[in-house]
XYZ file of N, CA and C in Angstrom:
672
model
N -33.811 -2.752 -22.867
C -32.813 -3.321 -21.962
C -31.683 -2.306 -21.738
N -31.302 -2.126 -20.480
C -30.217 -1.204 -20.167
C -28.895 -1.747 -20.675
N -28.150 -0.915 -21.398
C -26.859 -1.328 -21.929
C -25.795 -1.261 -20.835
N -24.752 -2.108 -20.925
C -23.744 -2.175 -19.860
C -23.120 -0.834 -19.515
N -22.773 -0.024 -20.505
C -22.147 1.264 -20.189
C -23.115 2.154 -19.420
N -24.402 2.087 -19.781
C -25.392 2.925 -19.106
C -25.668 2.471 -17.673
N -25.179 1.278 -17.310
C -25.325 0.802 -15.933
C -24.349 1.482 -14.981
N -23.333 2.136 -15.528
C -22.348 2.790 -14.672
C -23.020 3.937 -13.928
N -22.979 3.873 -12.619
C -23.651 4.843 -11.764
C -22.918 4.889 -10.434
N -23.288 5.844 -9.611
C -22.716 5.894 -8.266
C -22.998 4.584 -7.537
N -24.214 4.077 -7.689
C -24.571 2.828 -7.023
C -23.693 1.672 -7.446
N -23.373 1.589 -8.746
C -22.525 0.501 -9.206
C -21.093 0.676 -8.687
N -20.595 1.894 -8.688
C -19.239 2.119 -8.189
C -19.139 1.769 -6.703
N -20.203 2.017 -5.965
C -20.180 1.730 -4.530
C -20.065 0.237 -4.236
N -20.352 -0.595 -5.212
C -20.187 -2.039 -5.025
C -18.732 -2.386 -4.725
N -17.802 -1.609 -5.290
C -16.381 -1.947 -5.135
C -15.537 -0.814 -4.553
N -16.093 0.380 -4.410
C -15.336 1.508 -3.851
C -15.357 1.461 -2.326
N -14.345 2.051 -1.710
C -14.349 2.155 -0.259
C -15.473 3.103 0.171
N -16.026 2.919 1.371
C -17.163 3.744 1.811
C -16.810 5.226 1.857
N -17.644 6.034 1.219
C -17.520 7.486 1.282
C -18.774 8.112 0.662
N -18.931 9.427 0.767
C -20.153 10.061 0.276
C -20.353 9.878 -1.228
N -21.617 9.798 -1.615
C -21.945 9.681 -3.037
C -21.320 10.808 -3.848
N -21.231 11.984 -3.256
C -20.704 13.141 -3.979
C -19.254 12.944 -4.406
N -18.518 12.088 -3.717
C -17.132 11.823 -4.097
C -17.046 10.945 -5.339
N -18.048 10.097 -5.532
C -18.046 9.180 -6.669
C -18.781 9.738 -7.883
N -19.725 10.635 -7.665
C -20.545 11.151 -8.759
C -19.737 11.728 -9.917
N -18.636 12.479 -9.675
C -17.887 13.036 -10.807
C -17.250 11.990 -11.706
N -17.164 10.761 -11.250
C -16.555 9.706 -12.055
C -17.503 9.111 -13.098
N -18.792 9.247 -12.879
C -19.750 8.470 -13.665
C -19.711 8.818 -15.149
N -19.912 10.071 -15.505
C -19.960 10.434 -16.920
C -18.605 10.261 -17.613
N -17.460 10.623 -16.987
C -16.171 10.351 -17.626
C -15.927 8.859 -17.858
N -16.366 8.019 -16.931
C -16.221 6.577 -17.139
C -17.067 6.115 -18.321
N -18.283 6.610 -18.416
C -19.131 6.243 -19.552
C -18.498 6.672 -20.868
N -17.993 7.911 -20.915
C -17.373 8.418 -22.147
C -16.151 7.591 -22.530
N -15.335 7.254 -21.533
C -14.124 6.475 -21.805
C -14.481 5.073 -22.276
N -15.495 4.478 -21.674
C -15.903 3.132 -22.087
C -16.443 3.137 -23.518
N -17.215 4.155 -23.865
C -17.673 4.278 -25.252
C -16.483 4.383 -26.208
N -15.508 5.200 -25.854
C -14.358 5.452 -26.734
C -13.544 4.193 -26.981
N -13.396 3.359 -25.948
C -12.540 2.174 -26.049
C -13.331 0.875 -26.217
N -14.626 0.974 -26.512
C -15.483 -0.189 -26.729
C -15.480 -1.142 -25.535
N -15.455 -0.566 -24.356
C -15.623 -1.351 -23.129
C -17.123 -1.418 -22.910
N -17.777 -2.323 -23.608
C -19.217 -2.204 -23.813
C -20.015 -3.471 -23.548
N -19.428 -4.436 -22.857
C -20.176 -5.618 -22.422
C -20.090 -5.675 -20.898
N -20.920 -6.511 -20.305
C -20.878 -6.634 -18.849
C -19.507 -7.066 -18.381
N -18.922 -8.058 -19.034
C -17.596 -8.534 -18.620
C -16.557 -7.420 -18.769
N -16.590 -6.689 -19.858
C -15.590 -5.645 -20.083
C -15.732 -4.513 -19.070
N -16.957 -4.047 -18.871
C -17.167 -2.963 -17.913
C -16.782 -3.425 -16.506
N -17.189 -4.628 -16.139
C -16.859 -5.142 -14.805
C -15.357 -5.267 -14.618
N -14.657 -5.749 -15.636
C -13.200 -5.885 -15.532
C -12.532 -4.527 -15.405
N -12.985 -3.561 -16.196
C -12.410 -2.216 -16.161
C -12.604 -1.589 -14.782
N -13.816 -1.627 -14.270
C -14.097 -1.024 -12.976
C -13.429 -1.783 -11.834
N -13.378 -3.112 -11.947
C -12.748 -3.917 -10.892
C -11.278 -3.569 -10.741
N -10.604 -3.354 -11.857
C -9.184 -3.020 -11.807
C -8.950 -1.581 -11.373
N -9.791 -0.660 -11.834
C -9.661 0.730 -11.394
C -9.877 0.834 -9.885
N -10.816 0.051 -9.358
C -11.070 0.080 -7.917
C -9.826 -0.301 -7.126
N -9.079 -1.273 -7.618
C -7.856 -1.694 -6.933
C -6.735 -0.678 -7.145
N -6.585 -0.214 -8.382
C -5.460 0.664 -8.704
C -5.621 2.060 -8.105
N -6.859 2.548 -7.991
C -7.034 3.946 -7.558
C -8.156 4.177 -6.549
N -9.022 3.186 -6.347
C -10.195 3.342 -5.485
C -11.042 4.552 -5.894
N -11.090 4.815 -7.204
C -11.887 5.919 -7.749
C -11.519 7.240 -7.081
N -10.226 7.493 -7.047
C -9.699 8.763 -6.569
C -8.744 9.288 -7.638
N -8.980 10.526 -8.079
C -8.115 11.120 -9.098
C -6.724 11.291 -8.516
N -5.708 10.974 -9.310
C -4.365 11.099 -8.767
C -3.307 11.138 -9.855
N -2.229 11.821 -9.506
C -0.962 11.674 -10.196
C -0.096 10.826 -9.275
N 0.767 10.039 -9.836
C 1.523 9.070 -9.045
C 2.199 9.707 -7.833
N 2.003 9.076 -6.689
C 2.620 9.508 -5.439
C 3.911 8.725 -5.234
N 5.025 9.433 -5.178
C 6.326 8.789 -4.988
C 6.912 9.131 -3.622
N 6.046 9.284 -2.655
C 6.464 9.637 -1.298
C 6.936 8.395 -0.548
N 8.046 7.831 -1.009
C 8.557 6.588 -0.452
C 9.588 6.842 0.641
N 9.562 5.978 1.627
C 10.651 5.956 2.597
C 11.884 5.347 1.941
N 13.029 5.462 2.630
C 14.254 4.848 2.123
C 14.038 3.358 1.886
N 13.464 2.683 2.863
C 13.246 1.240 2.752
C 12.204 0.924 1.682
N 11.158 1.739 1.610
C 10.114 1.515 0.616
C 10.611 1.659 -0.802
N 11.500 2.614 -1.020
C 12.080 2.796 -2.351
C 12.807 1.552 -2.802
N 13.676 1.052 -1.950
C 14.477 -0.112 -2.311
C 13.601 -1.334 -2.542
N 12.571 -1.504 -1.703
C 11.709 -2.681 -1.828
C 10.819 -2.609 -3.059
N 10.369 -1.411 -3.412
C 9.418 -1.255 -4.507
C 10.085 -1.325 -5.870
N 11.226 -0.670 -6.026
C 11.810 -0.523 -7.357
C 13.048 -1.372 -7.609
N 13.722 -1.805 -6.589
C 14.878 -2.672 -6.795
C 16.130 -1.926 -7.219
N 17.262 -2.587 -7.050
C 18.544 -1.930 -7.300
C 18.815 -1.688 -8.779
N 18.100 -2.404 -9.652
C 18.336 -2.180 -11.084
C 17.745 -0.854 -11.536
N 16.869 -0.250 -10.694
C 16.252 1.018 -11.065
C 16.657 2.176 -10.163
N 17.105 1.891 -8.970
C 17.594 2.952 -8.088
C 18.610 2.348 -7.129
N 19.730 3.000 -6.973
C 20.793 2.483 -6.120
C 20.440 2.691 -4.649
N 21.091 1.920 -3.790
C 20.875 2.102 -2.357
C 21.309 3.499 -1.915
N 22.384 4.007 -2.557
C 22.844 5.355 -2.229
C 21.773 6.388 -2.547
N 21.093 6.239 -3.698
C 20.039 7.183 -4.059
C 18.795 6.986 -3.192
N 18.531 5.753 -2.783
C 17.426 5.529 -1.841
C 17.665 6.322 -0.566
N 18.886 6.252 -0.059
C 19.222 6.974 1.170
C 19.219 8.483 0.938
N 19.569 8.901 -0.260
C 19.667 10.322 -0.568
C 18.295 10.969 -0.755
N 17.368 10.241 -1.401
C 16.101 10.855 -1.799
C 14.884 10.348 -1.028
N 14.978 9.205 -0.380
C 13.826 8.644 0.307
C 13.442 9.411 1.559
N 12.212 9.233 1.992
C 11.691 9.907 3.179
C 12.305 9.308 4.443
N 12.629 10.171 5.380
C 13.116 9.748 6.688
C 12.299 10.490 7.750
N 12.463 10.152 9.010
C 11.707 10.869 10.059
C 11.978 12.366 10.088
N 13.086 12.805 9.514
C 13.434 14.239 9.573
C 13.443 14.903 8.204
N 13.030 14.183 7.152
C 13.146 14.743 5.802
C 12.035 14.206 4.910
N 11.465 15.098 4.098
C 10.491 14.672 3.103
C 11.188 13.954 1.952
N 10.455 13.069 1.290
C 11.001 12.426 0.094
C 11.146 13.458 -1.020
N 12.217 13.346 -1.782
C 12.403 14.177 -2.976
C 11.762 13.432 -4.143
N 10.449 13.675 -4.322
C 9.693 12.867 -5.284
C 10.168 13.085 -6.719
N 10.551 14.298 -7.056
C 11.032 14.549 -8.416
C 12.314 13.781 -8.690
N 13.237 13.805 -7.751
C 14.484 13.066 -7.929
C 14.226 11.562 -7.996
N 13.301 11.079 -7.185
C 12.957 9.658 -7.217
C 12.414 9.271 -8.587
N 11.484 10.072 -9.106
C 10.903 9.773 -10.416
C 11.970 9.745 -11.498
N 12.893 10.683 -11.448
C 13.932 10.725 -12.483
C 14.916 9.571 -12.352
N 15.051 9.026 -11.148
C 15.886 7.834 -10.978
C 15.188 6.582 -11.516
N 13.951 6.366 -11.076
C 13.305 5.088 -11.367
C 12.662 5.043 -12.751
N 12.353 6.209 -13.333
C 11.727 6.234 -14.652
C 12.619 6.859 -15.723
N 13.802 7.265 -15.352
C 14.736 7.842 -16.314
C 15.908 6.910 -16.531
N 17.026 7.449 -17.025
C 18.217 6.637 -17.230
C 18.000 5.520 -18.220
N 18.851 4.517 -18.168
C 18.784 3.414 -19.124
C 17.465 2.665 -19.037
N 16.978 2.448 -17.788
C 15.730 1.703 -17.643
C 14.581 2.471 -18.281
N 14.505 3.762 -17.998
C 13.415 4.563 -18.540
C 13.462 4.663 -20.049
N 14.647 4.830 -20.603
C 14.756 4.960 -22.058
C 14.324 3.674 -22.751
N 14.680 2.545 -22.156
C 14.371 1.270 -22.787
C 12.901 0.919 -22.681
N 12.326 1.121 -21.523
C 10.989 0.621 -21.255
C 9.876 1.647 -21.427
N 10.183 2.904 -21.232
C 9.146 3.923 -21.214
C 9.307 4.993 -22.279
N 10.409 4.955 -23.014
C 10.635 5.969 -24.031
C 10.998 7.325 -23.460
N 11.487 7.364 -22.240
C 11.872 8.633 -21.618
C 13.257 9.039 -22.105
N 13.290 9.968 -23.027
C 14.542 10.343 -23.691
C 15.020 11.740 -23.345
N 14.196 12.541 -22.693
C 14.558 13.921 -22.375
C 14.864 14.061 -20.888
N 15.737 14.977 -20.555
C 16.061 15.242 -19.158
C 14.777 15.617 -18.407
N 14.553 14.974 -17.288
C 13.373 15.260 -16.485
C 12.135 14.484 -16.877
N 12.227 13.616 -17.895
C 11.051 12.849 -18.308
C 10.516 11.959 -17.194
N 11.404 11.453 -16.353
C 10.936 10.583 -15.276
C 9.861 11.261 -14.440
N 10.080 12.528 -14.117
C 9.125 13.289 -13.312
C 7.956 13.777 -14.156
N 8.251 14.359 -15.302
C 7.195 14.929 -16.143
C 6.224 13.859 -16.619
N 6.751 12.669 -16.906
C 5.935 11.592 -17.470
C 5.610 10.516 -16.443
N 5.609 10.890 -15.156
C 5.240 9.925 -14.120
C 3.780 9.520 -14.291
N 3.369 8.506 -13.555
C 2.048 7.922 -13.753
C 0.898 8.879 -13.533
N -0.095 8.814 -14.421
C -1.290 9.646 -14.302
C -2.535 8.791 -14.491
N -3.606 9.204 -13.848
C -4.889 8.551 -14.027
C -5.045 7.293 -13.196
N -6.225 6.692 -13.232
C -6.523 5.548 -12.363
C -5.749 4.282 -12.689
N -5.170 4.172 -13.887
C -4.302 3.032 -14.195
C -2.844 3.447 -14.291
N -2.535 4.684 -13.890
C -1.158 5.164 -13.796
C -0.376 4.974 -15.101
N -0.863 5.561 -16.180
C -0.155 5.549 -17.460
C 1.138 6.340 -17.296
N 2.259 5.723 -17.668
C 3.579 6.259 -17.343
C 4.474 6.279 -18.570
N 5.276 7.335 -18.711
C 6.336 7.364 -19.711
C 5.983 8.128 -20.977
N 7.020 8.685 -21.604
C 6.856 9.474 -22.820
C 6.241 8.658 -23.954
N 6.681 7.435 -24.130
C 6.153 6.627 -25.233
C 4.656 6.430 -25.105
N 4.196 6.101 -23.904
C 2.764 5.932 -23.681
C 2.014 7.238 -23.872
N 2.564 8.340 -23.358
C 1.871 9.613 -23.475
C 1.812 10.084 -24.927
N 2.835 9.802 -25.708
C 2.796 10.166 -27.124
C 1.710 9.376 -27.849
N 1.574 8.107 -27.511
C 0.528 7.294 -28.137
C -0.860 7.748 -27.696
N -0.988 8.094 -26.425
C -2.267 8.613 -25.940
C -2.615 9.921 -26.630
N -1.624 10.798 -26.783
C -1.859 12.084 -27.446
C -2.365 11.883 -28.870
N -1.764 10.953 -29.572
C -2.191 10.666 -30.938
C -3.621 10.123 -30.942
N -3.946 9.289 -29.983
C -5.265 8.656 -29.893
C -6.371 9.685 -29.710
N -6.069 10.747 -28.933
C -7.093 11.766 -28.688
C -6.913 12.988 -29.591
N -5.888 12.970 -30.437
C -5.704 14.055 -31.391
C -5.260 15.365 -30.781
N -4.374 15.287 -29.777
C -3.859 16.493 -29.132
C -2.335 16.498 -29.175
N -1.706 17.687 -29.145
C -0.259 17.744 -28.973
C 0.116 17.127 -27.623
N 1.370 16.675 -27.506
C 1.801 15.980 -26.302
C 1.584 16.808 -25.043
N 1.943 18.082 -25.064
C 1.818 18.883 -23.846
C 0.358 19.039 -23.426
N -0.544 19.186 -24.402
C -1.959 19.291 -24.079
C -2.509 17.963 -23.569
N -2.060 16.872 -24.187
C -2.515 15.551 -23.755
C -2.065 15.263 -22.332
N -0.834 15.664 -21.999
C -0.328 15.429 -20.651
C -1.121 16.235 -19.624
N -1.409 17.497 -19.938
C -2.224 18.322 -19.035
C -3.627 17.732 -18.877
N -4.191 17.262 -19.970
C -5.519 16.645 -19.941
C -5.508 15.380 -19.097
N -4.463 14.581 -19.238
C -4.378 13.323 -18.496
C -4.288 13.540 -16.994
N -3.925 14.752 -16.585
C -3.831 15.049 -15.156
C -5.153 15.544 -14.579
N -6.179 15.626 -15.414
C -7.522 15.930 -14.924
C -8.255 14.617 -14.681
N -9.370 14.685 -13.980
C -10.154 13.473 -13.741
C -10.606 12.855 -15.053
N -11.204 13.669 -15.926
C -11.717 13.150 -17.196
C -10.586 12.585 -18.052
N -9.487 13.323 -18.135
C -8.383 12.883 -18.967
C -7.680 11.662 -18.420
N -7.562 11.569 -17.094
C -6.943 10.388 -16.507
C -7.746 9.137 -16.776
N -9.069 9.252 -16.693
C -9.934 8.115 -17.008
C -9.826 7.755 -18.488
N -9.766 8.774 -19.358
C -9.616 8.501 -20.785
C -8.265 7.850 -21.078
N -7.222 8.267 -20.365
C -5.912 7.641 -20.537
C -5.961 6.174 -20.126
N -6.710 5.874 -19.076
C -6.872 4.478 -18.669
C -7.575 3.673 -19.762
N -8.581 4.277 -20.380
C -9.283 3.602 -21.469
C -8.371 3.409 -22.671
N -7.526 4.418 -22.962
C -6.554 4.238 -24.053
C -5.645 3.052 -23.769
N -5.109 2.977 -22.546
C -4.222 1.871 -22.184
C -4.948 0.543 -22.366
N -6.183 0.490 -21.935
C -6.993 -0.722 -22.020
C -7.126 -1.165 -23.477
N -7.458 -0.218 -24.343
C -7.618 -0.558 -25.761
C -6.281 -0.881 -26.415
N -5.264 -0.063 -26.142
C -3.967 -0.243 -26.792
C -3.316 -1.566 -26.426
N -3.630 -2.077 -25.250
C -3.028 -3.324 -24.797
C -3.992 -4.510 -24.910
N -5.043 -4.317 -25.685
C -5.944 -5.413 -26.047
C -6.571 -6.088 -24.832
N -6.888 -5.295 -23.800
C -7.433 -5.890 -22.589
C -8.889 -6.303 -22.772
N -9.604 -5.677 -23.691
C -10.974 -6.123 -23.955
C -11.017 -7.594 -24.331
N -10.097 -8.002 -25.177
C -10.065 -9.405 -25.603
C -9.845 -10.322 -24.408
N -8.974 -9.908 -23.493
C -8.720 -10.718 -22.306
C -9.936 -10.733 -21.394
N -10.618 -9.602 -21.305
C -11.806 -9.529 -20.462
C -12.942 -10.395 -20.996
N -12.908 -10.695 -22.271
C -13.951 -11.529 -22.879
C -13.799 -13.005 -22.532
N -12.670 -13.374 -21.931
C -12.406 -14.770 -21.588
C -12.548 -14.972 -20.084
N -12.765 -16.221 -19.630
C -12.945 -16.468 -18.193
C -11.735 -16.042 -17.365
N -12.011 -15.648 -16.120
C -10.945 -15.261 -15.205
C -10.498 -13.826 -15.400
N -9.730 -13.330 -14.431
C -9.240 -11.956 -14.510
C -7.718 -11.862 -14.445
N -7.048 -12.979 -14.271
C -5.588 -12.950 -14.120
C -4.900 -12.380 -15.353
N -5.405 -12.706 -16.547
C -4.772 -12.198 -17.770
C -4.808 -10.675 -17.825
N -5.939 -10.098 -17.423
C -6.031 -8.641 -17.424
C -5.036 -8.019 -16.443
N -4.904 -8.629 -15.267
C -3.996 -8.093 -14.257
C -2.558 -8.140 -14.756
N -2.182 -9.258 -15.380
C -0.830 -9.368 -15.945
C -0.591 -8.275 -16.984
N -1.576 -8.009 -17.810
C -1.410 -7.008 -18.855
C -1.302 -5.598 -18.266
N -1.988 -5.355 -17.166
C -1.990 -4.022 -16.562
C -0.708 -3.739 -15.796
N -0.300 -4.705 -14.947
C 0.877 -4.395 -14.116
C 1.943 -5.480 -14.102
N 1.833 -6.451 -14.984
C 2.902 -7.426 -15.149
C 2.971 -8.509 -14.091
N 2.002 -8.573 -13.206
C 2.010 -9.596 -12.164
C 0.604 -9.930 -11.725
N 0.476 -10.372 -10.486
C -0.840 -10.714 -9.957
C -1.126 -9.952 -8.671
N -0.719 -8.687 -8.660
C -0.937 -7.843 -7.495
C -2.424 -7.739 -7.158
N -2.773 -8.075 -5.918
C -4.157 -7.977 -5.423
C -5.132 -8.758 -6.299
N -4.704 -9.900 -6.824
C -5.559 -10.676 -7.725
C -6.862 -11.090 -7.050
N -6.787 -11.552 -5.817
C -8.000 -12.012 -5.132
C -9.014 -10.884 -4.995
N -8.521 -9.682 -4.691
C -9.431 -8.545 -4.558
C -10.043 -8.184 -5.893
N -9.254 -8.237 -6.959
C -9.787 -7.936 -8.288
C -10.849 -8.954 -8.686
N -10.602 -10.213 -8.389
C -11.586 -11.250 -8.698
C -12.882 -11.020 -7.926
N -12.749 -10.667 -6.647
C -13.933 -10.386 -5.831
C -14.704 -9.201 -6.397
N -13.985 -8.145 -6.770
C -14.630 -6.973 -7.370
C -15.363 -7.340 -8.653
N -14.674 -8.074 -9.516
C -15.248 -8.451 -10.804
C -16.539 -9.241 -10.607
N -16.495 -10.245 -9.740
C -17.673 -11.091 -9.521
C -18.832 -10.281 -8.942
N -18.526 -9.376 -8.029
C -19.586 -8.555 -7.438
C -20.213 -7.628 -8.469
N -19.400 -7.065 -9.338
C -19.908 -6.164 -10.371
C -20.741 -6.920 -11.400
N -20.261 -8.070 -11.828
C -21.032 -8.867 -12.790
C -22.383 -9.243 -12.194
N -22.372 -9.686 -10.952
C -23.631 -10.061 -10.303
C -24.612 -8.892 -10.276
N -24.117 -7.724 -9.885
C -25.002 -6.553 -9.811
C -25.479 -6.130 -11.188
N -24.608 -6.167 -12.195
C -25.010 -5.760 -13.532
C -26.003 -6.726 -14.151
N -25.890 -8.001 -13.850
C -26.883 -8.974 -14.326
C -28.240 -8.706 -13.679
N -28.212 -8.331 -12.406
C -29.469 -7.950 -11.756
C -30.081 -6.729 -12.423
N -29.258 -5.755 -12.738
C -29.750 -4.539 -13.393
C -30.294 -4.869 -14.775
N -29.641 -5.790 -15.461
C -30.108 -6.193 -16.789
C -31.504 -6.801 -16.702
N -31.788 -7.470 -15.580
C -33.112 -8.073 -15.373
C -34.105 -7.096 -14.772
N -33.649 -5.841 -14.577
C -34.543 -4.826 -14.044
C -34.698 -4.861 -12.539
N -33.760 -5.489 -11.851
C -33.847 -5.606 -10.396
C -33.075 -4.496 -9.698
């Protein structure tokens, strides 16, 4: 019988990924398998939940967090408790100016908010420790824990997390560290979404992804 992790393939990813060439998805397959092995994402429900959420968060595209926000987008996304209206106007994108992404990161992920929630204690941590990987692991505290998990110094772990393989592994670390496997073992997907991003962003899409993946993996389990 094919094991759930071994079901991960380009074909399975295409169930929930946006249409594009197989060659764009192929590099994800082995890193996803390795990450799932590392974090014991090893049942149909767990694998389906992991892939369903990655599909929403990143659409299987390697990335470091994009902070290319307009003035209005900055204020709407982060709120005044994390960035002032004056800084939104100063750093946000306008028709005649690019967004100052580094300054934005240091505003929204640094200062009192960043120190309290993300462990960002050094000047420039907001930018240096901005989100990486398909689940956008963010902040010095998270990166230090990830570094310990993979047995690397912080600077090496951060560089690794900015690669495709490392970003996927960082997502698996987050999944394990926040006990998402246990939530994935229970009915529904809302608990996992709350644990990942604190709300129910795109919940309906995640549920649709999860159900489609489970259905396909059950077919594969039956040899279909």
